[in-house]
CSV table of C-alpha atoms in Angstrom, one decimal:
chain,number,residue,atom,x,y,z
Y,564,MET,CA,53.0,126.7,84.6
Y,565,GLN,CA,52.2,123.7,86.4
Y,566,TYR,CA,55.6,121.8,85.9
Y,567,ASN,CA,57.2,124.8,87.2
Y,568,SER,CA,55.2,124.9,90.5
Y,569,HIS,CA,55.7,121.1,90.7
Y,570,LYS,CA,59.2,121.5,90.5
Y,571,GLN,CA,59.5,124.6,93.3
Y,572,GLU,CA,57.3,122.5,95.7
Y,573,LEU,CA,59.6,119.5,95.4
Y,574,LYS,CA,62.5,122.1,95.7
Y,575,ASP,CA,61.1,123.4,98.8
Y,576,ARG,CA,60.4,119.9,100.2
Y,577,ILE,CA,64.1,119.0,99.6
Y,578,LYS,CA,65.5,122.0,101.2
Y,579,LYS,CA,63.4,121.4,104.4
Y,580,ALA,CA,64.3,117.8,104.7
Y,581,ALA,CA,67.9,118.7,104.0
Y,582,SER,CA,68.0,121.3,106.6
Y,583,GLU,CA,66.7,118.8,109.1
Y,584,MET,CA,69.2,116.2,108.4
Y,585,PHE,CA,72.2,118.6,108.0
Y,586,PHE,CA,71.5,120.2,111.2
Y,587,LYS,CA,70.7,116.9,113.1
Y,588,ASN,CA,73.7,114.8,112.0
Y,589,GLY,CA,76.1,117.2,110.3
Y,590,ILE,CA,76.9,117.9,106.8
Y,591,ARG,CA,79.5,115.1,106.1
Y,592,GLN,CA,77.2,112.2,107.5
Y,593,VAL,CA,74.5,113.1,105.3
Y,594,ARG,CA,74.5,111.8,101.5
Y,595,MET,CA,72.4,112.7,98.8
Y,596,ASP,CA,71.2,109.1,98.9
Y,597,ASP,CA,69.9,109.8,102.3
Y,598,ILE,CA,68.3,112.7,101.3
Y,599,ALA,CA,66.6,111.1,98.3
Y,600,HIS,CA,65.6,108.2,100.4
Y,601,ASN,CA,64.1,110.3,103.2
Y,602,LEU,CA,62.0,112.2,100.6
Y,603,GLY,CA,60.8,109.0,98.9
Y,604,ILE,CA,62.2,110.1,95.5
Y,605,SER,CA,64.8,108.7,93.3
Y,606,LYS,CA,68.5,110.0,93.4
Y,607,ARG,CA,68.2,110.9,89.7
Y,608,THR,CA,65.0,113.2,90.7
Y,609,LEU,CA,67.1,115.0,93.5
Y,610,TYR,CA,70.1,115.6,91.0
Y,611,GLU,CA,67.6,117.2,88.6
Y,612,ILE,CA,67.1,119.8,91.2
Y,613,TYR,CA,70.3,120.1,92.7
Y,614,ASP,CA,73.7,119.4,90.7
Y,615,ASN,CA,75.6,118.6,93.8
Y,616,LYS,CA,75.5,118.7,97.8
Y,617,GLU,CA,77.4,121.9,98.0
Y,618,GLN,CA,74.6,123.6,95.9
Y,619,LEU,CA,72.1,122.1,98.1
Y,620,LEU,CA,73.7,123.2,101.2
Y,621,LEU,CA,74.2,126.7,99.9
Y,622,ASP,CA,70.4,126.7,99.3
Y,623,VAL,CA,69.7,125.3,102.7
Y,624,VAL,CA,71.8,128.0,104.4
Y,625,LYS,CA,70.4,130.6,102.4
Y,626,TYR,CA,66.8,129.5,103.1
Y,627,ASN,CA,67.3,129.2,106.8
Y,628,ASN,CA,68.9,132.5,107.0
Y,629,GLU,CA,66.1,134.1,105.0
Y,630,GLU,CA,63.5,132.4,107.7
Y,631,ASN,CA,65.1,134.0,110.5
Y,632,VAL,CA,65.3,137.6,108.8
Y,633,LYS,CA,61.4,137.3,108.1
Y,634,LYS,CA,60.7,136.3,111.6
Y,635,LEU,CA,62.8,139.3,112.8
Y,636,THR,CA,61.2,141.6,110.4
Y,637,ALA,CA,57.8,140.5,111.4
Y,638,PHE,CA,58.6,140.9,114.8
Y,639,ALA,CA,60.1,144.2,114.4
Y,640,ASN,CA,57.2,145.4,112.1
Y,641,LYS,CA,54.7,145.0,115.1
Y,642,GLY,CA,55.8,148.4,116.6
Y,643,ARG,CA,58.6,146.9,118.7
Y,644,THR,CA,61.1,149.2,120.6
Y,645,ALA,CA,64.9,149.0,119.7
Y,646,ILE,CA,65.2,146.9,123.4
Y,647,GLU,CA,62.8,144.4,122.2
Y,648,ILE,CA,64.1,143.7,119.0
Y,649,MET,CA,67.8,143.5,120.2
Y,650,ALA,CA,66.5,140.9,122.8
Y,651,GLU,CA,64.5,138.9,120.0
Y,652,PHE,CA,67.6,138.8,117.9
Y,653,TYR,CA,69.6,137.4,120.3
Y,654,ARG,CA,66.9,134.7,121.4
Y,655,LEU,CA,66.7,133.7,117.8
Y,656,GLN,CA,70.2,133.1,117.6
Y,657,MET,CA,70.3,130.9,120.7
Y,658,LYS,CA,67.5,129.1,119.2
Y,659,ARG,CA,69.2,128.5,115.9
Y,660,VAL,CA,72.5,127.6,117.4
Y,661,GLY,CA,70.8,125.4,120.1
Y,662,ASN,CA,69.1,122.9,117.6
Y,663,VAL,CA,72.3,122.4,115.5
Y,664,ASN,CA,74.5,119.5,115.8
Y,665,PRO,CA,78.0,121.0,116.3
Y,666,CYS,CA,79.5,118.9,113.6
Y,667,PHE,CA,77.4,121.1,111.0
Y,668,PHE,CA,79.6,124.2,111.7
Y,669,GLU,CA,82.8,122.1,111.6
Y,670,ASP,CA,81.8,120.6,108.4
Y,671,LEU,CA,81.0,123.9,106.9
Y,672,GLN,CA,84.6,124.8,106.6
Y,673,GLY,CA,84.9,122.4,103.8
Y,674,TYR,CA,82.7,124.3,101.4
Y,675,SER,CA,84.0,127.7,100.2
Y,676,ASN,CA,80.9,129.1,98.4
Y,677,VAL,CA,78.8,128.5,101.2
Y,678,LEU,CA,81.4,130.4,103.4
Y,679,ASP,CA,81.8,133.2,100.7
Y,680,TYR,CA,78.1,133.7,101.0
Y,681,LEU,CA,78.2,133.6,104.9
Y,682,HIS,CA,80.8,136.2,104.8
Y,683,LYS,CA,78.9,138.5,102.4
Y,684,GLU,CA,75.7,138.1,104.7
Y,685,LYS,CA,77.9,139.1,107.7
Y,686,GLU,CA,79.1,142.4,106.2
Y,687,LYS,CA,75.6,143.4,105.2
Y,688,ASN,CA,74.2,142.6,108.8
Y,689,ARG,CA,76.9,144.9,110.1
Y,690,LYS,CA,75.4,147.7,108.0
Y,691,GLN,CA,72.0,147.1,109.0
Y,692,GLN,CA,72.9,146.7,112.6
Y,693,ARG,CA,74.6,150.1,112.4
Y,694,LYS,CA,71.4,151.8,111.3
Y,695,PHE,CA,69.5,150.2,113.7
Y,696,ILE,CA,71.9,151.3,116.8
Y,697,ASP,CA,71.6,154.8,115.2
Y,698,LYS,CA,68.1,154.6,115.2
Y,699,ALA,CA,68.2,153.2,118.9
Y,700,ILE,CA,70.3,156.6,119.7
Y,701,SER,CA,67.9,158.9,118.3
Y,702,ASP,CA,65.1,157.2,120.2
Y,703,GLY,CA,66.7,157.8,123.4
Y,704,TYR,CA,67.3,154.1,124.3
Y,705,PHE,CA,71.2,153.7,123.5
Y,706,MET,CA,73.9,156.0,124.6
Y,707,GLY,CA,75.3,158.5,122.2
Y,708,ASN,CA,78.8,158.9,123.7
Y,709,ILE,CA,79.9,155.3,123.0
Y,710,ASN,CA,82.2,153.9,120.3
Y,711,TYR,CA,80.1,151.7,118.3
Y,712,ASP,CA,82.5,150.6,116.1
Y,713,ILE,CA,83.8,148.7,119.1
Y,714,VAL,CA,80.0,147.7,120.0
Y,715,GLU,CA,79.6,146.1,116.6
Y,716,GLU,CA,82.8,144.1,117.1
Y,717,MET,CA,81.6,143.0,120.5
Y,718,LEU,CA,78.2,142.0,119.1
Y,719,THR,CA,80.0,140.0,116.3
Y,720,SER,CA,82.3,138.3,118.9
Y,721,ILE,CA,79.1,137.2,121.2
Y,722,ARG,CA,77.1,135.8,118.1
Y,723,ASP,CA,80.1,133.9,116.7
Y,724,ASN,CA,82.2,132.9,119.7
Y,725,VAL,CA,79.6,133.1,122.8
Y,726,ILE,CA,76.4,131.7,121.7
Y,727,ASN,CA,77.7,128.1,120.6
Y,728,VAL,CA,76.3,124.6,121.3
Y,729,GLU,CA,78.9,124.1,124.3
Y,730,THR,CA,77.7,127.0,126.3
Y,731,LEU,CA,74.2,126.4,125.5
Y,732,GLN,CA,74.6,123.0,126.7
Y,733,ARG,CA,76.5,124.0,129.8
Y,734,TYR,CA,74.4,127.0,131.0
Y,735,GLY,CA,71.0,126.6,129.2
Y,736,LYS,CA,69.4,128.8,126.8
Y,737,PRO,CA,67.5,130.8,129.4
Y,738,GLU,CA,70.6,131.5,131.7
Y,739,LEU,CA,72.9,132.5,128.7
Y,740,PHE,CA,70.3,134.6,127.3
Y,741,ARG,CA,69.7,136.6,130.2
Y,742,THR,CA,73.3,137.2,131.0
Y,743,ILE,CA,74.1,138.5,127.6
Y,744,ILE,CA,71.2,140.7,127.8
Y,745,MET,CA,71.8,142.0,131.1
Y,746,VAL,CA,75.5,142.4,130.7
Y,747,PHE,CA,75.9,143.7,127.4
Y,748,LEU,CA,72.8,145.2,126.2
Y,749,ARG,CA,72.0,147.0,129.5
Y,750,GLY,CA,75.3,148.4,129.5
Y,751,ILE,CA,74.8,150.7,126.2
Y,752,CYS,CA,71.3,151.7,127.6
Y,753,THR,CA,70.2,155.2,128.5
Y,754,GLN,CA,67.9,155.4,131.9
Y,755,LYS,CA,65.2,155.0,129.6
Y,756,GLY,CA,66.4,152.0,127.8
Y,757,VAL,CA,67.4,150.6,131.2
Y,758,GLU,CA,63.8,151.0,132.5
Y,759,GLN,CA,62.3,149.4,129.4
Y,760,LEU,CA,64.8,146.4,129.3
Y,761,ASP,CA,64.2,145.7,133.3
Y,762,ALA,CA,60.5,145.5,132.7
Y,763,LEU,CA,61.0,143.2,129.8
Y,764,MET,CA,63.2,140.9,131.5
Y,765,LYS,CA,60.5,140.7,134.0
Y,766,ILE,CA,58.0,139.6,131.4
Y,767,ILE,CA,60.8,137.0,129.8
Y,768,ASP,CA,61.5,135.6,133.1
Y,769,THR,CA,57.7,134.6,133.9
Y,770,GLN,CA,57.8,132.7,130.4
Y,771,GLU,CA,60.9,130.8,131.0
């Protein structure tokens, strides 16, 4: 039991350290030797936990995805409205992308198992997103006379093509966040939703 606990603790340390190194330098620039050296462990010990670099990378991506889900779930469980949750989702997305070296996303293309995982997560998120939209409609925050299949495509496009390192560097997180929220989210809100969104953005603007 104590051995398993120690092994899990070491595995968690490896994931956290590898996350920081991959995100800062890109995947290709980080060798397993570098990770072992950074942690002060032997390469043999590292390979006892992870057979290869792709296995470790997959765990890193899963770990960070799960952490983001936990943060958003904890936020949503505090009695937040649909407007607040949607705004927090985009804030977390921009924070995540803004802290990652662009090389990381380019290097991901060479790891098929990781890409397969991300694709499955994307499909799962689409289903969860639709449930969220339906709830927002029933609560009176989003308009019901809109084709939300198109809305989902727009959401995906914004996440994948607009929220990236280049645009974040060009405009800054606050400006990009505010523009996406006010142009996209405000456009599908009812009057009730617009009033709450405007009030929320006034609070957010004072915090930036």
